[in-house]
Short mmCIF file of C-alpha atoms in Angstrom, two decimals:
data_model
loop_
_atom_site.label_atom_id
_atom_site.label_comp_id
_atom_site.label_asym_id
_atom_site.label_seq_id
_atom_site.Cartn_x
_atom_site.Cartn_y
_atom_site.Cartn_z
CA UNK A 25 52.94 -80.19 23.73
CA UNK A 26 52.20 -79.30 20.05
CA UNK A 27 54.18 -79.82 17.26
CA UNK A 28 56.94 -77.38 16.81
CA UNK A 29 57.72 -75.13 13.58
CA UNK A 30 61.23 -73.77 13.60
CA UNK A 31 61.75 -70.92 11.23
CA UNK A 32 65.79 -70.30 10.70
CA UNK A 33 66.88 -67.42 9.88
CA UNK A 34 69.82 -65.11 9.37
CA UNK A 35 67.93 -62.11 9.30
CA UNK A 36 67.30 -60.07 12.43
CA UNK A 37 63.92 -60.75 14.61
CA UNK A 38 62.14 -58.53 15.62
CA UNK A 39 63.42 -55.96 12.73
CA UNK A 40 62.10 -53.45 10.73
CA UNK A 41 62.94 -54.82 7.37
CA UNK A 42 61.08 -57.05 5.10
CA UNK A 43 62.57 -60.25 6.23
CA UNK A 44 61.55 -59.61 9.63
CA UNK A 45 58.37 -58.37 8.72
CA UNK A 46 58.02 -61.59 6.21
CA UNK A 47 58.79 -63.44 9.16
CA UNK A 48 56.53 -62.37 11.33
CA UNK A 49 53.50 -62.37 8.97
CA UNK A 50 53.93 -65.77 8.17
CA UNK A 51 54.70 -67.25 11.60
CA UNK A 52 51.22 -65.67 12.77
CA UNK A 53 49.85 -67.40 9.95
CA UNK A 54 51.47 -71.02 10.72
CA UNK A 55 50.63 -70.47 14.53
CA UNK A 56 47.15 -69.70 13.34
CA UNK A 57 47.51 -73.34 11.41
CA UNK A 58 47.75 -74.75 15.01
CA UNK A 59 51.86 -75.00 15.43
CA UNK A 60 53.64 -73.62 17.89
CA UNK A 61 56.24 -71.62 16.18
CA UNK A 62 59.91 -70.50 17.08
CA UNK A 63 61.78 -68.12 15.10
CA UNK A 64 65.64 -68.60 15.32
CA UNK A 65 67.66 -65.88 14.47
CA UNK A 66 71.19 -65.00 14.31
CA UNK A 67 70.79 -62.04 15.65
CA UNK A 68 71.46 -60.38 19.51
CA UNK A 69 68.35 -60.91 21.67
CA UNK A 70 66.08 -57.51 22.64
CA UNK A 71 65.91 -57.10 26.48
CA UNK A 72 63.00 -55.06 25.46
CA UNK A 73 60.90 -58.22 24.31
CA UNK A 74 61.89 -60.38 26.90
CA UNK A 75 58.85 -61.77 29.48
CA UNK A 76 59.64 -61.99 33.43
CA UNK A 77 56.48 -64.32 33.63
CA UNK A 78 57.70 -66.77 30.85
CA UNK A 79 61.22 -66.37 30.72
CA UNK A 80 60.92 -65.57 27.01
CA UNK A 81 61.72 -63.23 24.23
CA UNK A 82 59.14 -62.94 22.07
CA UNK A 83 58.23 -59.95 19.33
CA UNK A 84 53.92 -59.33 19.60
CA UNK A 85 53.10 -63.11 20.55
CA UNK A 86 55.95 -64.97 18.15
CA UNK A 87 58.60 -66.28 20.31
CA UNK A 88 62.13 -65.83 19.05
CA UNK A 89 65.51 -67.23 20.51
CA UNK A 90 68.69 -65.94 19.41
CA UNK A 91 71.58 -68.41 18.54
CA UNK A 92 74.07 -65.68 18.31
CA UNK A 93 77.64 -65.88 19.72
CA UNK A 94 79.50 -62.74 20.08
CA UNK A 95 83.18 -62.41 19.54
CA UNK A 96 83.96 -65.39 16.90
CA UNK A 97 86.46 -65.51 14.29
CA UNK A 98 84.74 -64.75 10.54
CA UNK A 99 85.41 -68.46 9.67
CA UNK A 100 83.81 -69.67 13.31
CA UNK A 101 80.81 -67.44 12.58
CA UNK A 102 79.93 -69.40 9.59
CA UNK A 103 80.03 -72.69 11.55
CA UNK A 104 77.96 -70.98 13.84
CA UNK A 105 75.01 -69.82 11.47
CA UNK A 106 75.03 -73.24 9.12
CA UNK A 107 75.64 -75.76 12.15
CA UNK A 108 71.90 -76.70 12.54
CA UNK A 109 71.85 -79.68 15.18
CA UNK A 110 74.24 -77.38 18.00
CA UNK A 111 71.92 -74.10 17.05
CA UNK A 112 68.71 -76.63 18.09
CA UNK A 113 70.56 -78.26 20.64
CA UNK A 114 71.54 -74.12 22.37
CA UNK A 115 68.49 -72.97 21.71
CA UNK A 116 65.69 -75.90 22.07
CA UNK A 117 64.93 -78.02 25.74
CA UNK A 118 65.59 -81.62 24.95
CA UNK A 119 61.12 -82.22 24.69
CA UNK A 120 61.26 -79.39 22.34
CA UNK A 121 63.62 -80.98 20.27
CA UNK A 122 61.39 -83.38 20.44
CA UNK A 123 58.29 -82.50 19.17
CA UNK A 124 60.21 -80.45 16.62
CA UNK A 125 58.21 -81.38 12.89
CA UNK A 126 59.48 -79.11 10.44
CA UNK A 127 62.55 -75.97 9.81
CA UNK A 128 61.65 -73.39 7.59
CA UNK A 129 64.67 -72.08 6.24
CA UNK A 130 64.70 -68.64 4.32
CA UNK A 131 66.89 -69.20 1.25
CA UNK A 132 70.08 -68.41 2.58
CA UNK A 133 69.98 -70.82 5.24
CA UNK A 134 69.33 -73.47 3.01
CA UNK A 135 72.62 -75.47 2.94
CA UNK A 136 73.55 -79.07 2.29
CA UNK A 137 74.51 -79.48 5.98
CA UNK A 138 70.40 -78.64 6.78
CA UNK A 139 70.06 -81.02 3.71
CA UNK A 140 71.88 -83.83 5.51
CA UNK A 141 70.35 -83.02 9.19
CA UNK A 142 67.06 -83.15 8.02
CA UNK A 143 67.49 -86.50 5.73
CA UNK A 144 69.18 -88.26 9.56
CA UNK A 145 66.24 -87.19 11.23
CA UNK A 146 63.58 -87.37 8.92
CA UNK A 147 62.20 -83.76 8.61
CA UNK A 148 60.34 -82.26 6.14
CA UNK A 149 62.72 -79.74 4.30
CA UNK A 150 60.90 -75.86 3.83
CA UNK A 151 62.54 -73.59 2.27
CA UNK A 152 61.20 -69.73 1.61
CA UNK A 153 62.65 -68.14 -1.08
CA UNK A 154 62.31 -64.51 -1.97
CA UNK A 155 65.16 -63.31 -4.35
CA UNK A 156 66.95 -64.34 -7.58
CA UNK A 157 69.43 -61.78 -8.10
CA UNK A 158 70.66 -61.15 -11.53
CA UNK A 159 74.55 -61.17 -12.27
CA UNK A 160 74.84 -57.14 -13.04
CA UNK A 161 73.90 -56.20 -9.30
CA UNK A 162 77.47 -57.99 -8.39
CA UNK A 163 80.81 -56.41 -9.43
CA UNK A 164 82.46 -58.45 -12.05
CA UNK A 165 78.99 -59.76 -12.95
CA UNK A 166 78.74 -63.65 -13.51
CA UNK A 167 82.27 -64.01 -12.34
CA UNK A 168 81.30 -62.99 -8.68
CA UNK A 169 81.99 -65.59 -6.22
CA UNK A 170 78.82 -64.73 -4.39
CA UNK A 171 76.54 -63.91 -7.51
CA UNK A 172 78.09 -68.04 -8.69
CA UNK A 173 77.01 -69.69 -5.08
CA UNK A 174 73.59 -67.63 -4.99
CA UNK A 175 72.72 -68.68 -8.21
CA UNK A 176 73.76 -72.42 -8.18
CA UNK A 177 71.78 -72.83 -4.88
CA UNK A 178 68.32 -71.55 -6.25
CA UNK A 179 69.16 -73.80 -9.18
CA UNK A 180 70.08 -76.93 -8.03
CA UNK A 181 70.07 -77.31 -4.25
CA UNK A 182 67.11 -75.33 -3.60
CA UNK A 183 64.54 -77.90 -5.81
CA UNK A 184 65.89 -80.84 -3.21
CA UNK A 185 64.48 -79.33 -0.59
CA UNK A 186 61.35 -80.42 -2.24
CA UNK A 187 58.65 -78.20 -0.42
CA UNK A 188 59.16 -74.32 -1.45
CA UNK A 189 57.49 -70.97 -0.27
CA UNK A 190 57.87 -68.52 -3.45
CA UNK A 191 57.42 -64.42 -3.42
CA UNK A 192 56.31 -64.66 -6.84
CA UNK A 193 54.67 -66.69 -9.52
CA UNK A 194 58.33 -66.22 -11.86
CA UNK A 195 59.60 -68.70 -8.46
CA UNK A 196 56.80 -70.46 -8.31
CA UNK A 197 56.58 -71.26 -11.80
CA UNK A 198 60.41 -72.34 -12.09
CA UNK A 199 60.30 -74.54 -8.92
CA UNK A 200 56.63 -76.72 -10.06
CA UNK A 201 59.07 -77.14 -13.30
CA UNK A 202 61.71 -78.65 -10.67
CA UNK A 203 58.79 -81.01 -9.37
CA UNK A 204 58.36 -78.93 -6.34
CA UNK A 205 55.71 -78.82 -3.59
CA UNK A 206 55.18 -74.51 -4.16
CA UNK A 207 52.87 -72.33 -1.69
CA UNK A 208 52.53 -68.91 -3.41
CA UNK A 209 53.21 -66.19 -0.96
CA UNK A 210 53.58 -62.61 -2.19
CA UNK A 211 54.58 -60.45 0.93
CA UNK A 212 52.48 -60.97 4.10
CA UNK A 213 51.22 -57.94 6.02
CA UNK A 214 49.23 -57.35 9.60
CA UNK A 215 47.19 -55.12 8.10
CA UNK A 216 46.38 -53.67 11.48
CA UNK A 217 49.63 -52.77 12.11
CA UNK A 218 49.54 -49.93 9.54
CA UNK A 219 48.72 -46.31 11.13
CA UNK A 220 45.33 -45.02 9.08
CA UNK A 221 46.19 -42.41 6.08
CA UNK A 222 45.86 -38.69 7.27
CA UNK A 223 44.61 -37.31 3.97
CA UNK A 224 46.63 -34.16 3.72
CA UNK A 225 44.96 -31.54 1.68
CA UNK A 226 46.42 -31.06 -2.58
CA UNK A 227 48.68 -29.33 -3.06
CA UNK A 228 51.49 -29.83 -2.63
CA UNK A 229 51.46 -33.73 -3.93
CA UNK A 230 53.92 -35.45 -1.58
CA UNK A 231 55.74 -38.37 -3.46
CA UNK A 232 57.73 -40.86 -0.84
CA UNK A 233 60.14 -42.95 -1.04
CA UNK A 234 62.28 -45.35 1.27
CA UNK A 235 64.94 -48.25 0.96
CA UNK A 236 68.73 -48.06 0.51
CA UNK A 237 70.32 -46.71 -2.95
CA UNK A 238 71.12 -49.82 -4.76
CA UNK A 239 71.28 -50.99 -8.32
CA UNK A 240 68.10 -52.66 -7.79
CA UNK A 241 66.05 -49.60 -7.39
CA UNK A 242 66.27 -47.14 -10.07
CA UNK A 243 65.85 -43.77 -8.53
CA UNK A 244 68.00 -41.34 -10.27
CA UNK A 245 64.98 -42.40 -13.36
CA UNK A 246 62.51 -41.03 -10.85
CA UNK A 247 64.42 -37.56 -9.61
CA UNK A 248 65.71 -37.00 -13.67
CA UNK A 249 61.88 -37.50 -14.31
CA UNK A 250 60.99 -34.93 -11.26
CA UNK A 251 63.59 -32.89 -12.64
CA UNK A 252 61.67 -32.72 -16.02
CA UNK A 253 58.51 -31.05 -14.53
CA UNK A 254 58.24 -26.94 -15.39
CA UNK A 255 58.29 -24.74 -12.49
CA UNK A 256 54.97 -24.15 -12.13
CA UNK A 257 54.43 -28.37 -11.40
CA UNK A 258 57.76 -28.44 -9.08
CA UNK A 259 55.58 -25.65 -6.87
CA UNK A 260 52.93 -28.11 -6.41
CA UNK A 261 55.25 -31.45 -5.29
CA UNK A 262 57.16 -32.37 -2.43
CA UNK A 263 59.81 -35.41 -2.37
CA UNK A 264 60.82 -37.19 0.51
CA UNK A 265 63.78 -40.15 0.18
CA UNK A 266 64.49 -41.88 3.06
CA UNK A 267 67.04 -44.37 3.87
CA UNK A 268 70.52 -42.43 2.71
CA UNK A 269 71.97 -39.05 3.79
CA UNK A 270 72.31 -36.48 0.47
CA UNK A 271 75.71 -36.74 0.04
CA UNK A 272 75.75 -40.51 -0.73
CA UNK A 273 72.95 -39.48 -3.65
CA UNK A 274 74.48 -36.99 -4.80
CA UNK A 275 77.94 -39.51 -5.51
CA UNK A 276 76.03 -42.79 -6.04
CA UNK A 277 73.35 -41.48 -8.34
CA UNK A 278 74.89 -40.69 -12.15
CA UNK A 279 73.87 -36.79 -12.30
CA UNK A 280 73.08 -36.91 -8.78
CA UNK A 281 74.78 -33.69 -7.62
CA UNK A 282 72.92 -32.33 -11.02
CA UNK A 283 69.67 -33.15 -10.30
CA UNK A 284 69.56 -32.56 -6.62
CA UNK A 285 70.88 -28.99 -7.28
CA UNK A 286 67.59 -28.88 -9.92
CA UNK A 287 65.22 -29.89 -7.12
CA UNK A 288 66.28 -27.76 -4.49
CA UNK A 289 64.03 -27.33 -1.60
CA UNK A 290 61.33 -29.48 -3.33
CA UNK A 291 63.83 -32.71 -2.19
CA UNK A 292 63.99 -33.79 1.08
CA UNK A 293 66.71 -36.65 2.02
CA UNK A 294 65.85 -37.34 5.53
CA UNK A 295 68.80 -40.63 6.11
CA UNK A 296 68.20 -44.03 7.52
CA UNK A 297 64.79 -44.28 9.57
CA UNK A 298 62.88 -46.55 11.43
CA UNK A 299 60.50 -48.83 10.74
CA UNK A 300 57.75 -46.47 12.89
CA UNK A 301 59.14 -43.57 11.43
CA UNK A 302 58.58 -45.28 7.71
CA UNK A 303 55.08 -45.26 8.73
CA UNK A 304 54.50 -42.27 10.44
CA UNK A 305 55.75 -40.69 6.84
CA UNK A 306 53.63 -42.73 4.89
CA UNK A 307 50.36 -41.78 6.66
CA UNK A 308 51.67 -38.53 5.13
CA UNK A 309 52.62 -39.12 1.84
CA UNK A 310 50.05 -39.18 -1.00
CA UNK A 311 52.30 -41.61 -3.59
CA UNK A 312 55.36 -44.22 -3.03
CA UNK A 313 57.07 -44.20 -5.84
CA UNK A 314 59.17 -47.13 -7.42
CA UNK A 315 60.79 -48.15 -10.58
CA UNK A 316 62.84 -51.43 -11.32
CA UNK A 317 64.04 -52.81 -14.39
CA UNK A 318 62.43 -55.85 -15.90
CA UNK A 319 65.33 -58.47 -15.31
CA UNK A 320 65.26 -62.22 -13.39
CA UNK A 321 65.60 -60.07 -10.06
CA UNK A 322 62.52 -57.95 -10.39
CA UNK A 323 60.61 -60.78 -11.33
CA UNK A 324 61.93 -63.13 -8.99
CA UNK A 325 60.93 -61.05 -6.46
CA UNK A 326 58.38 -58.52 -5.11
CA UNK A 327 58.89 -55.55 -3.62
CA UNK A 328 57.73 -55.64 -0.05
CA UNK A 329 57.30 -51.82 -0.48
CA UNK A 330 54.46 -51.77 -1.84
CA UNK A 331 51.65 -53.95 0.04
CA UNK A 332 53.18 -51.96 3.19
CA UNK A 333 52.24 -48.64 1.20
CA UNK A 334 49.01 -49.57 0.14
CA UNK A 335 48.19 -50.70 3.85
CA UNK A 336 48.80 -47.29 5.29
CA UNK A 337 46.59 -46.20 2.44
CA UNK A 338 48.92 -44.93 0.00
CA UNK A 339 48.76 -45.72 -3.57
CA UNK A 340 51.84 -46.37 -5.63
CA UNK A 341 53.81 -45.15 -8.91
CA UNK A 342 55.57 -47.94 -10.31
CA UNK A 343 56.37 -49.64 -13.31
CA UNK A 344 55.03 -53.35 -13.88
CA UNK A 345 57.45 -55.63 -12.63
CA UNK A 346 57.00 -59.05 -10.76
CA UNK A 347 53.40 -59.64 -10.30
CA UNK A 348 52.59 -56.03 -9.69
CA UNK A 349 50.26 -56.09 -12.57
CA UNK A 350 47.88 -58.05 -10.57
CA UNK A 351 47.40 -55.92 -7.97
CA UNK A 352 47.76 -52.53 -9.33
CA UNK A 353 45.52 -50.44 -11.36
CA UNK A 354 45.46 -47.16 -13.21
CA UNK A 355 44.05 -44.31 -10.81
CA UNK A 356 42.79 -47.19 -8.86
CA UNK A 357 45.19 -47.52 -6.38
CA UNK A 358 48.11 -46.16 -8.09
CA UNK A 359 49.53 -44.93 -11.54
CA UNK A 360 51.90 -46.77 -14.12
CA UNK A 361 54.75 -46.15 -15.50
CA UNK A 362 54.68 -47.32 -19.00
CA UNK A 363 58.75 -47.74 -19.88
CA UNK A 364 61.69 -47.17 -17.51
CA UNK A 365 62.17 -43.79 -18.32
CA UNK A 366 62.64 -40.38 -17.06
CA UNK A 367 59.92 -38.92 -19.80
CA UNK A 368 57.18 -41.83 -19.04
CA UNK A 369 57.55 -41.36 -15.02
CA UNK A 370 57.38 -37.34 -15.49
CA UNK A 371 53.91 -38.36 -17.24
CA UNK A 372 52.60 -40.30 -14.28
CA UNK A 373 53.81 -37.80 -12.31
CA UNK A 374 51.79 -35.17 -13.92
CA UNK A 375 48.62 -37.77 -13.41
CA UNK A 376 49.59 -37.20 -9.93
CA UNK A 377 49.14 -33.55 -9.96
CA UNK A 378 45.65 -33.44 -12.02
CA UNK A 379 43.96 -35.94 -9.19
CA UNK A 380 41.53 -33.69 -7.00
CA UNK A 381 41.11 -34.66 -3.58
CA UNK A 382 37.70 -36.14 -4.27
CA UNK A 383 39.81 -38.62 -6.31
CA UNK A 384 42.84 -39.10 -4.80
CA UNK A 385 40.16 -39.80 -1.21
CA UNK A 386 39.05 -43.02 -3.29
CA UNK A 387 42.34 -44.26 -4.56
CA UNK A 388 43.56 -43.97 -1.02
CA UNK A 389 40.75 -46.18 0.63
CA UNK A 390 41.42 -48.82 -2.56
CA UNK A 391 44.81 -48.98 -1.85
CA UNK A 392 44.00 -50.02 1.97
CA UNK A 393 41.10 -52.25 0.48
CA UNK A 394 43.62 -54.06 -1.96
CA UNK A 395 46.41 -54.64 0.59
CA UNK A 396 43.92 -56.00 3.01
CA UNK A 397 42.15 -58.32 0.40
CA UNK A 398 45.49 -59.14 -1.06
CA UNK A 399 48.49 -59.04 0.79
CA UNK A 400 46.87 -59.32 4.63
CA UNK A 401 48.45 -62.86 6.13
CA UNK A 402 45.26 -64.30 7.35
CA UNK A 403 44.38 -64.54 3.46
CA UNK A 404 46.43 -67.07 3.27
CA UNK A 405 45.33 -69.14 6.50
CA UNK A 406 43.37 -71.71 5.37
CA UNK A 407 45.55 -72.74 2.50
CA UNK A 408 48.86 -72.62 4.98
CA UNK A 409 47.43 -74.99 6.75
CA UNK A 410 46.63 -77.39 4.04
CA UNK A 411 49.99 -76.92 2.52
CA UNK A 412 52.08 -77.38 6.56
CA UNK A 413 48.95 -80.69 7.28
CA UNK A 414 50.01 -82.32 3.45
CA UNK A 415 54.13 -81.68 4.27
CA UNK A 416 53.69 -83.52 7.52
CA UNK A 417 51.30 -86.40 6.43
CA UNK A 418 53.19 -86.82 3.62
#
């Protein structure tokens, strides 16, 4: 039997967010290193993924078992998702257990009681980590409870772990400070997986964008910088925002009722989607658009938004946050926002809207070049399997 890579995780598998879709990347990539890999999740298993012939549930050809109990108390829930050694001992046949050589743990599965499993047995600790949220997207700030235990863990217990996965260089840079073991791994794609652009003819310019309305994406900048453009440029545009119904912009947005009334039929809010239907809108759209603010939790992270946008062929408008100045260029494969501001976005915008369909052809096969030289999982291959061979021999 080969050796055995558990990845742990809270997040749902199969999904269609970016955990799942992290997941997934980077378990193809690990089972390409030679593992066998088994994603854990805490999350109800799909009868739609589930193999007569095998006896298995398994999303593409990553097998996942589900360690979820329904019907607990909130306290027994939390024994549930941190109690490591009953989770392998439900989920694992005694020669898995076995041949078991490593747990990757995304971030928030990291715990001292993994900490203390791992030391009895003498694993390897792996720990992914994606996020470093700053204290303003929490209410009271610094004083949150969950903002305090967040931060303390990618601080101190985090660095024991030893062996860290980071989204960015800002995480990888802070944990080879810590005397960590880093592997560098911006968000994974199957680059395959992405439905080919459909080139729709100019005008009108169709600007996209999807994710929930939180502080962390700063989208009432990009509609008050739509909301700048004369009529004569608002005839020529289309918005589509997906992942929210119109009534929860218009009261979570400051001057949202304001500057959806200025849009009018230009805006379309079309409410939570799938993952498919993400893509079937993308092979539509001409730009993403996406704006953050440069803080520890835009450069801690990276938005997973935009390799999966540049995949389907789209290119992006976005500010430079995280490592996004590496990877995107100026009419290349997208257009940049110079300041967080409704005035500097209207003037990308209007970039937008002068690109002929000659040009905007190119920067549409770019972007699909650049995710598939960049952000495409077998990329990384080779020097996974370095990094997972030096862990073990180690």
């Amino acid at each position: 039997m080969k050796n055995i890579i558990i990845i742990y995780t809270f997040s749902p598998f199969p999904g269609g967010d970016a955990n799942a879709n992290r997941i997934y990347a980077m378990a193809l990539s690990m089972q390409d290193a030679g593992y066998k890999v088994i994603v854990l999740t805490n999350t109800l298993a799909n009868k739609a993924y589930y193999n007569k012939t095998t006896g298995q549930y398994a999303y593409k050809n990553i097998e996942y078992r589900s360690y979820y109990k329904p019907n607990l108390s909130r306290f027994k829930r939390i024994i549930n998702r941190y109690d490591i050694k009953q989770i392998l001992k439900s989920t694992l046949k005694p020669t898995e257990r076995k041949n078991v050589c490593l747990i990757v743990s995304s971030y928030k599965n990291y715990s001292i009681i993994l900490r203390l499993f791992s030391k009895r047995y003498k694993l390897p600790e792996l720990v992914d980590v994606t996020e470093w949220h700053s204290s303003f997207q929490f209410n009271f700030g610094r004083f949150n409870l969950k903002y305090l235990l967040h931060d303390l863990k990618n601080r101190f217990l985090i660095p024991k772990a030893k062996n860290v996965i980071c989204v960015s260089k800002y995480l990888e840079n802070y944990y080879k400070l810590r005397k960590c073991n880093t592997f560098y791994l911006p968000p994974p794609i199957v680059i395959n997986d992405y439905l080919p652009h459909t080139l729709p003819h100019l005008p009108p310019v169709t600007f996209f964008y999807a994710g929930s309305i939180q502080k962390k994406d700063f989208i009432e900048i990009a509609l008050a910088g739509f909301a700048m453009l004369n009529k004569a440029e608002k005839e020529k545009i289309k918005i589509i925002i997906a992942g929210c119904d119109k009534e929860t912009l218009k009261e979570q947005l400051p001057n949202g009722k304001k500057l959806i009334n200025n849009l009018g039929n230009i805006l379309s809010v079309v409410g939570r989607i799938s993952k498919d239907e993400v893509e079937q809108y993308l092979s539509k759209s001409h730009f993403l658009f996406l704006l953050r603010p440069v803080a520890r939790y835009s450069k801690a992270g990276f938005p997973s938004k935009i390799p999966e946008a540049l995949a389907s062929g789209v290119p992006v408008i976005v500010n430079l946050t995280s490592d996004l100045g590496n990877f995107i260029f100026e009419f290349k494969n997208g257009i940049i926002v110079n300041k967080l501001a409704a005035k500097e976005f209207a003037i990308a915008v209007r970039k937008a809207l002068g690109l002929t369909e000659e040009k905007f052809t190119t920067m549409s096969n770019n972007a699909h070049l650049s995710a598939k030289e960049n952000f495409d999982y077998t990329n990384y291959n080779q020097t996974m399997e370095k990094y997972l061979n030096d862990i073990l021999s180690a």
